[in-house]
Coordinates of C-alpha atoms and ligand atoms in Angstrom, one line a residue:
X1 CA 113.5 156.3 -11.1
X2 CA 115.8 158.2 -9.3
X3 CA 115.4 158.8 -5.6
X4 CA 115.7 162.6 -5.6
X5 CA 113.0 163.2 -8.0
X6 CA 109.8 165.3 -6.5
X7 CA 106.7 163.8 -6.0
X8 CA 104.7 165.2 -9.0
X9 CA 107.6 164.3 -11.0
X10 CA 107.3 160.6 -9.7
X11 CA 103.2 161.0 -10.0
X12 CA 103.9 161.3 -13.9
X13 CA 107.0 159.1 -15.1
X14 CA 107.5 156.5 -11.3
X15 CA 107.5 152.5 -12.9
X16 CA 106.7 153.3 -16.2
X17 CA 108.3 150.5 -18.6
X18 CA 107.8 150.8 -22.6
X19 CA 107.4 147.8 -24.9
X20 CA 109.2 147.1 -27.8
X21 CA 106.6 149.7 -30.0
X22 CA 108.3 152.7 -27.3
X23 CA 104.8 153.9 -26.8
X24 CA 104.8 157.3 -24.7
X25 CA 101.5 156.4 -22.8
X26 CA 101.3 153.4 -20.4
X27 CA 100.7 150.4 -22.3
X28 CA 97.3 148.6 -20.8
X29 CA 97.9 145.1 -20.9
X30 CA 94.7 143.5 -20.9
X31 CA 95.4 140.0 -20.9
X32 CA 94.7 137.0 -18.4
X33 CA 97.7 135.5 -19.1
X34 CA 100.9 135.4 -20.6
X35 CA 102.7 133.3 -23.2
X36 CA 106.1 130.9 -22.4
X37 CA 108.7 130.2 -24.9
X38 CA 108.8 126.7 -23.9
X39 CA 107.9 123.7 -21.8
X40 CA 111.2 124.9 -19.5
X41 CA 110.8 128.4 -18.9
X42 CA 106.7 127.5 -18.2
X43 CA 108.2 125.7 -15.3
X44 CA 110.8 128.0 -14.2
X45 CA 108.2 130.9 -14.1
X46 CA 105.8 128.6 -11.8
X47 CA 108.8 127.7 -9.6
X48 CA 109.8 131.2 -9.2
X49 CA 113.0 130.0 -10.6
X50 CA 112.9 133.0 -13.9
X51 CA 111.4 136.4 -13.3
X52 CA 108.6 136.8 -16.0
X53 CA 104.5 137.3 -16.2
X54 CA 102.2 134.2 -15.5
X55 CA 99.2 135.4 -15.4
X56 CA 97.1 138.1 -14.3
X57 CA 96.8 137.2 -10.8
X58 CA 99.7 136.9 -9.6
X59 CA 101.4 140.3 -12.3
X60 CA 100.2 141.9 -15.0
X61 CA 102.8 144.9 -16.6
X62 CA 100.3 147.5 -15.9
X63 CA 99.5 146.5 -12.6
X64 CA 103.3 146.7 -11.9
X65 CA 103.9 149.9 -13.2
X66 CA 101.0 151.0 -10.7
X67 CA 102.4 149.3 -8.0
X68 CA 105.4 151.2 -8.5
X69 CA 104.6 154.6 -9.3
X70 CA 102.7 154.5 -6.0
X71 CA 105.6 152.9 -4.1
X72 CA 107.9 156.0 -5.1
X73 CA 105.6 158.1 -4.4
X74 CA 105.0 157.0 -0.7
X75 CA 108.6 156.1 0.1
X76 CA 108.3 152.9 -0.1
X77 CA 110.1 149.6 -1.0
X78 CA 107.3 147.5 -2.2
X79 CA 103.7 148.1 -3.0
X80 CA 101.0 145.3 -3.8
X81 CA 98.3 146.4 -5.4
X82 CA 94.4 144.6 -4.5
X83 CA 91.1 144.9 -5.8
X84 CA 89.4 147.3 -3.6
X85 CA 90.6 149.5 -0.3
X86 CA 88.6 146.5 2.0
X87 CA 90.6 143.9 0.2
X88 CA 94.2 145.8 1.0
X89 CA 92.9 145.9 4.4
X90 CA 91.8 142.0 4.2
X91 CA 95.1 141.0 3.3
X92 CA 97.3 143.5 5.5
X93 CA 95.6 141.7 8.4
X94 CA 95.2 137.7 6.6
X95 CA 99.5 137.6 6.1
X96 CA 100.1 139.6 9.4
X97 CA 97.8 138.0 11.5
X98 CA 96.6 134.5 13.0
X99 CA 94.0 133.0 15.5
X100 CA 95.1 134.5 19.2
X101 CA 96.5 137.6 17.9
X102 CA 95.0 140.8 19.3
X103 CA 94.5 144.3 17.3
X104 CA 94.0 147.7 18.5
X105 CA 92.5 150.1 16.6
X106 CA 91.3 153.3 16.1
X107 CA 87.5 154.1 16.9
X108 CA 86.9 156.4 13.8
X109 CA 87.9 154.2 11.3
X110 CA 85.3 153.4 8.1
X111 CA 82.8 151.7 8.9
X112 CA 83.2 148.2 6.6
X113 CA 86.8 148.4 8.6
X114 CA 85.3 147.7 12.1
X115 CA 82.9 145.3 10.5
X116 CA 86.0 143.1 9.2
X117 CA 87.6 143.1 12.1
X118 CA 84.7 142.2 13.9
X119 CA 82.2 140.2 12.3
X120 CA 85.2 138.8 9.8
X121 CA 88.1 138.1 11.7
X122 CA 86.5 137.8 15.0
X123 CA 85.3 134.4 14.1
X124 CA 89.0 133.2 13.1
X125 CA 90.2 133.9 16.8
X126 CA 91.3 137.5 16.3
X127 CA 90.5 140.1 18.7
X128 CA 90.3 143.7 18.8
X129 CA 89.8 146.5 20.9
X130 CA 89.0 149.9 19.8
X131 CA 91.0 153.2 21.1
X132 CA 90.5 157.4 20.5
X133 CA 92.7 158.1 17.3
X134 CA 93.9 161.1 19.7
X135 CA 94.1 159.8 23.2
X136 CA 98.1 158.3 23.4
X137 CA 97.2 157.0 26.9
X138 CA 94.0 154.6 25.8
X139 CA 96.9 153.0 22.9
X140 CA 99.2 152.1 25.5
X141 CA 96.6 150.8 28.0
X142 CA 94.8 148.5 25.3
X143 CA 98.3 146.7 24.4
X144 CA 98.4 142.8 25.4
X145 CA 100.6 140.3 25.2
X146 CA 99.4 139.3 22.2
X147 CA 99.3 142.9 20.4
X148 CA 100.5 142.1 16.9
X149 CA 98.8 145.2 15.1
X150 CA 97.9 148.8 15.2
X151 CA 95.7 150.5 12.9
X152 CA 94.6 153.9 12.6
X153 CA 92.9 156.1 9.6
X154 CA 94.4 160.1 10.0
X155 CA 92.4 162.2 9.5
X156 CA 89.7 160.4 10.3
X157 CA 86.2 160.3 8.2
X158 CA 83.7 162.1 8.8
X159 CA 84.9 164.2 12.4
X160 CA 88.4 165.0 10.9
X161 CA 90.5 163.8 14.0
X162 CA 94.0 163.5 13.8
X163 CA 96.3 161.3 14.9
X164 CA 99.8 161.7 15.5
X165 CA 101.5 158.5 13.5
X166 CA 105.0 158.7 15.0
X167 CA 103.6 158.9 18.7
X168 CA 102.3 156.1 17.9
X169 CA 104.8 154.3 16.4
X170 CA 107.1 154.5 19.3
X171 CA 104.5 152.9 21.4
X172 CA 103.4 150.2 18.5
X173 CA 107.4 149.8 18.3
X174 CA 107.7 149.2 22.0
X175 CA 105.0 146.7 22.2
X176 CA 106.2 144.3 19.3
X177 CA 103.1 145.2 17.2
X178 CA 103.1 146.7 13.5
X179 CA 101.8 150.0 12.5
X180 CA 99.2 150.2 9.4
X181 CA 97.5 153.6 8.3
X182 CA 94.8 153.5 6.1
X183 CA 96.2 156.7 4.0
X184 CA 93.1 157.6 2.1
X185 CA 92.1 161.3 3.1
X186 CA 95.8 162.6 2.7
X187 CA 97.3 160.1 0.4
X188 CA 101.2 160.4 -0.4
X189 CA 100.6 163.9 -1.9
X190 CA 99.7 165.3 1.8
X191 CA 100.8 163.0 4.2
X192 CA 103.8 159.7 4.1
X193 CA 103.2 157.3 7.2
X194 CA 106.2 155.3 6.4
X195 CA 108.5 158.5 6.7
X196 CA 106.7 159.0 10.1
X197 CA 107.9 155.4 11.5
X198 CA 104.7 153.6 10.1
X199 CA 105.3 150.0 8.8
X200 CA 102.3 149.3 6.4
X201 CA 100.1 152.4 4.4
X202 CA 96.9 150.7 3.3
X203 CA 95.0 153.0 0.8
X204 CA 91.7 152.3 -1.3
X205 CA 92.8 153.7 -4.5
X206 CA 89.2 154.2 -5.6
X207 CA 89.4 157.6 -4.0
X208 CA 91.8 160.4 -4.5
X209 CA 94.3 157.8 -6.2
X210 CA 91.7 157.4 -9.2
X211 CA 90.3 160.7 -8.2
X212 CA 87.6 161.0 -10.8
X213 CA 85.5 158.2 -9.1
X214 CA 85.7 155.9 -11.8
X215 CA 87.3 152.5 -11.1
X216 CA 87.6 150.7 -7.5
X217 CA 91.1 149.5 -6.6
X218 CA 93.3 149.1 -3.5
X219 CA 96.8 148.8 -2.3
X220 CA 99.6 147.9 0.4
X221 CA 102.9 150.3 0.5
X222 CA 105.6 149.1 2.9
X223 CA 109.0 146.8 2.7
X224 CA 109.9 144.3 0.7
X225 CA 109.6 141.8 3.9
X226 CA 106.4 143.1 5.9
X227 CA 104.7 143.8 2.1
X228 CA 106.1 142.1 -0.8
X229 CA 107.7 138.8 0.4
X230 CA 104.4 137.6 2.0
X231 CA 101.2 140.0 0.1
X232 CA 102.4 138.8 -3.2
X233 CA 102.2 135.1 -2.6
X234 CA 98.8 135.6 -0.7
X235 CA 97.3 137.4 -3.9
X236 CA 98.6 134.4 -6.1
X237 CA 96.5 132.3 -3.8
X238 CA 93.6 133.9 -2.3
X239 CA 93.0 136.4 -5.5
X240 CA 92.0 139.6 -4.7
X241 CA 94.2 141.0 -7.6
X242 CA 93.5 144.3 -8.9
X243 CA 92.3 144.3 -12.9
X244 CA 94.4 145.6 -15.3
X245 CA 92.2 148.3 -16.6
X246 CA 91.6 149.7 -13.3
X247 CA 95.4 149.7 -12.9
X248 CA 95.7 151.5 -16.0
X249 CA 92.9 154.2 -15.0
X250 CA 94.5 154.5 -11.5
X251 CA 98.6 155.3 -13.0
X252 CA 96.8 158.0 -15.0
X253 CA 94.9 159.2 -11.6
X254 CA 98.7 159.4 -9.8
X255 CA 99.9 161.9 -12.6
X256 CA 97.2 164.5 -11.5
X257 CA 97.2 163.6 -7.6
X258 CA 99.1 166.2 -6.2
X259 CA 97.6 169.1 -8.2
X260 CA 93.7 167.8 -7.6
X261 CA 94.4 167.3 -3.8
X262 CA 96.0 170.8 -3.1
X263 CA 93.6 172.5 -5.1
X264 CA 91.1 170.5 -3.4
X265 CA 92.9 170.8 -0.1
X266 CA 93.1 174.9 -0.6
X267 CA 89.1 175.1 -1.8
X268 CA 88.2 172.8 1.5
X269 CA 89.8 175.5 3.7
X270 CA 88.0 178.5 2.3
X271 CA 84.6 176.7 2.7
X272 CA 85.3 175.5 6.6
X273 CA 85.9 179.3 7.1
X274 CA 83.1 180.2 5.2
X275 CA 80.7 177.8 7.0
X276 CA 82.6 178.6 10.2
X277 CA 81.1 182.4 10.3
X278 CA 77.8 180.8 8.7
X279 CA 74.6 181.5 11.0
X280 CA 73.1 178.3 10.3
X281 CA 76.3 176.6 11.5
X282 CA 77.6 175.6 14.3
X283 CA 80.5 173.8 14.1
X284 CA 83.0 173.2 11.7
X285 CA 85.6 170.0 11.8
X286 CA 88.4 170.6 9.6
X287 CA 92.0 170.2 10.1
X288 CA 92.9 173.4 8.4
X289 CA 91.3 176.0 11.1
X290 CA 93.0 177.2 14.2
X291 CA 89.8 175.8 16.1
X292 CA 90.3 172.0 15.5
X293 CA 91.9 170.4 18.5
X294 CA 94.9 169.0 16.3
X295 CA 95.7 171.6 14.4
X296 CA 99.1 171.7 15.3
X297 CA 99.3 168.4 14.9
X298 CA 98.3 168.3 11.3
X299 CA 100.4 171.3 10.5
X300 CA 103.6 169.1 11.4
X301 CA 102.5 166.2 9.7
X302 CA 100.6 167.0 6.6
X303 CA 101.2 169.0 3.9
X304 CA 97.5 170.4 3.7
X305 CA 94.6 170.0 5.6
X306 CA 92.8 167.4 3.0
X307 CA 89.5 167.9 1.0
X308 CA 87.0 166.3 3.3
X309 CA 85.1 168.3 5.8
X310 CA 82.2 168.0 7.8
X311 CA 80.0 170.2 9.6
X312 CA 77.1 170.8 12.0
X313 CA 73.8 172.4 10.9
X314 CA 71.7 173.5 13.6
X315 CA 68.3 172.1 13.6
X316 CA 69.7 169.0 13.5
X317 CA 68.6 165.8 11.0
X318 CA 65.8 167.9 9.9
X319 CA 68.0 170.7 9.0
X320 CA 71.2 168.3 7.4
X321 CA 68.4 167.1 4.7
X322 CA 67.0 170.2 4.0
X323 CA 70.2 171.0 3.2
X324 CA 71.5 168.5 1.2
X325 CA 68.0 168.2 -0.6
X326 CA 68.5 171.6 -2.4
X327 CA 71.9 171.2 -3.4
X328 CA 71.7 171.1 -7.4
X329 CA 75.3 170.8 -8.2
X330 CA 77.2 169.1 -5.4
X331 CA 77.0 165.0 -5.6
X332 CA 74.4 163.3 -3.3
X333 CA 76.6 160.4 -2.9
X334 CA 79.0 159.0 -0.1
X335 CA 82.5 158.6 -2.1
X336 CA 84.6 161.1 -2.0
X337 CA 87.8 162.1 -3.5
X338 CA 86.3 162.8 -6.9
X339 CA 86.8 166.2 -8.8
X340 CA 83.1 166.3 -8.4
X341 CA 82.1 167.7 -4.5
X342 CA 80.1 165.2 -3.1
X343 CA 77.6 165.4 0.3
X344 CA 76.5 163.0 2.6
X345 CA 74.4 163.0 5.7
X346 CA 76.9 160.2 7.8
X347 CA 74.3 159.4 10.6
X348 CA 71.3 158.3 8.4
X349 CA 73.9 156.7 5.9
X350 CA 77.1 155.7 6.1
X351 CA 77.3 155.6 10.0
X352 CA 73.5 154.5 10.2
X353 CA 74.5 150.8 11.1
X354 CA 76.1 151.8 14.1
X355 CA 74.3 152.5 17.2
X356 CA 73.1 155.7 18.2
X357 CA 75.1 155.2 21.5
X358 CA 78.1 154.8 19.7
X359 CA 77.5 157.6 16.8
X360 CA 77.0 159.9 19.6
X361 CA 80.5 158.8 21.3
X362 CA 82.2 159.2 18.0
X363 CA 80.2 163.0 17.5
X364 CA 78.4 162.0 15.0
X365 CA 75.2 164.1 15.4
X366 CA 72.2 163.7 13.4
X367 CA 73.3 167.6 11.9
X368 CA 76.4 166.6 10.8
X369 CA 77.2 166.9 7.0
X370 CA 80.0 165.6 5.4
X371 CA 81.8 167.1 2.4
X372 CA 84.1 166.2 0.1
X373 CA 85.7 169.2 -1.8
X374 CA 86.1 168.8 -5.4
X375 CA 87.5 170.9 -8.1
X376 CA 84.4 173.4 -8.9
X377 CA 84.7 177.0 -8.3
X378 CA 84.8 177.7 -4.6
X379 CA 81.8 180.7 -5.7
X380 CA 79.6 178.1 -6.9
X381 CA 80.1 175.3 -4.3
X382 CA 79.0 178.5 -1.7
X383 CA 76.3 179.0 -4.0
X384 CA 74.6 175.4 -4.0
X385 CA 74.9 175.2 0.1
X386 CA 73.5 178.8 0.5
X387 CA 70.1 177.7 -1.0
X388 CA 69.6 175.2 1.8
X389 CA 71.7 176.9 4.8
X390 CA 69.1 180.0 4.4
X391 CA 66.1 177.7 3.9
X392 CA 65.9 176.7 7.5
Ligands
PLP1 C1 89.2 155.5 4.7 C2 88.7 154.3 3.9 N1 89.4 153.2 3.9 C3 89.0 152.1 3.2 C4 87.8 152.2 2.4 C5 87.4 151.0 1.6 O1 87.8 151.2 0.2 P1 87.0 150.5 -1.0 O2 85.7 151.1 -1.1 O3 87.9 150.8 -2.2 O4 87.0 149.0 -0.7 C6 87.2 153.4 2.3 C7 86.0 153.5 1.4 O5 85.2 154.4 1.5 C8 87.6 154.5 3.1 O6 86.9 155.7 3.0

């Protein structure tokens, strides 16, 4: 595909490769394996001596064609594709790092993140300390010797902070470490880390990728020697391949991506202005209004604001349920990046394994209420909050 190509152009025709039928669709292979021509090129395949499919483990045609159609689209040389967003993560930091290697990492990152790092690679020797996305200074203090990785979600989930990714490049550059962002909220529509001097974009393509909340999926963007070279030959080994089918739902997912997440970016910023001037709120955390600490920030490196929200109801936990209790059409459930809004109360559920201490340190208070804008009519969305903002 050539290189000058737009992004929606890449979203719809990036890696796609027709079989001898020439069917206009991609073609979902659905197959564990592959077939050999003989006893020779069987062995030349294993060796890595012929180019050619195995089996489904190590490459599958529709995985590929996934893999690149996302790669174009973030500007990147390679992209390996896993079977979840924690299982791109898994592997980012299995080939990357070893026992007495030290991470720094953002403090709002998701949840099942901190837990890998922590209660998962913690116990093979790997340490790491946890930094403000925003606060340059607490990055640079937290570097040791043995800094090997940064890694950062922006913006973040649910408070919305951003964090500028070529600041901290320079000073992941500086101390010998690698830079991964976990793309999810802006994906390559919005925002491209690797543009911004980021060396590895970790996504979990279950969200906006797939978009209509269907299939789970994951994947690693980046060059062909900090991502290819050394991801593909850990997924031959360790396995955490993504299906074919899922591939196949996700490549139709990247021909709509840049239409759903604008349209989703645009309704998002007329509801944080409507629940900014709402009496029963009190504070709104979106990118996208002039009142968000970064807002500058995210003007300069994203595209839009992003879909996801999240806002303070006063009267607290009481208040937050209330709330999402009368919804009728908004989704009581904690993905997001569906065409379907969905609502989540993040203290009681998502962040409800953390400790208080902490989930007040991050602002998580028990009013918050996250959102994640969809594609309904912004009238109706107002609509379904209005019953339980004026119940209070
Ligand atoms: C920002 C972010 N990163 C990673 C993940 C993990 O992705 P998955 O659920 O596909 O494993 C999630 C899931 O919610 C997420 O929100």
């Amino acid at each position: 595909m050539a290189k000058e190509h737009q992004l929606s152009t890449k979203g719809v025709r990036a890696g796609q490769v027709r079989t001898e039928f020439n069917e206009h669709a991609e073609a979902l292979f659905l197959t564990s394996s592959f077939l050999f021509d003989n006893a020779a090129q069987a062995a030349a395949r294993f060796a890595n001596q012929e180019e050619g499919m195995v089996y489904s483990r190590y490459t599958n045609p529709t995985v590929s064609m996934f893999q690149d159609r996302l790669a174009a689209m973030e500007g990147a040389e390679t992209c390996v594709a896993t079977a979840s967003g924690m299982a791109a993560i898994l592997a980012t930091a299995m080939v990357h790092l070893k026992a007495g290697d030290h991470v720094v990492c953002s403090n709002a990152v998701f949840g099942a993140t901190i837990q890998l790092f922590n209660n998962i690679l913690g116990r093979f020797g790997i340490e790491t300390s946890y930094v403000s996305p925003t606060k340059m200074q607490e990055w640079e203090r937290s570097v040791r010797k043995n800094t090997r990785l940064f890694f950062l979600e922006t913006p973040s989930n649910p408070m919305t902070e951003v964090c500028d990714i070529s600041a901290l490049a320079r000073i992941a550059k500086s101390a010998g470490a690698l830079l991964a962002v976990d793309n999810v909220l802006c994906t390559p529509a919005l925002q491209r880390p690797l543009e911004l001097g980021a060396d590895i974009v970790v996504h979990s393509a279950t969200k906006y990728l797939d978009g209509q909340g269907r299939v789970m999926g994951g994947a690693i963007c980046g060059s062909k020697a900090l991502v290819g070279d050394v991801l593909v030959p850990f997924l031959r080994t360790a396995g955490p391949a993504l299906a074919p089918f899922n591939a196949w739902v996700l490549l139709k997912g990247l021909e709509t991506l840049e239409l759903r997440i604008l349209a989703e970016s645009a309704s998002a910023l007329e509801l944080a202005r409507w629940l900014q001037d709402h009496p029963a709120v009190s504070r709104v955390h979106y990118p996208g209004l002039s009142s968000h600490p970064q807002y500058e920030l995210a003007k300069r490196q994203q595209r839009a604001a992003g879909a996801v929200l999240s806002f303070e109801v006063k009267g607290g936990k009481a208040a937050a349920w209330r709330l999402i209790d009368a919804t009728q059409l908004v989704s009581h459930t904690p993905n997001l990046g569906d065409v379907k809004t969905t609502i989540i109360h993040p203290a009681s559920t998502t962040h409800g394994r953390i400790s208080p201490e902490a989930r007040a340190a991050a602002g998580i208070t028990d009013g918050l209420v996250r959102l994640a804008v969809g594609l309904e009519a912004v009238e109706d969305l107002k609509q379904d909050l209005s019953r339980g903002l004026e119940a209070g």
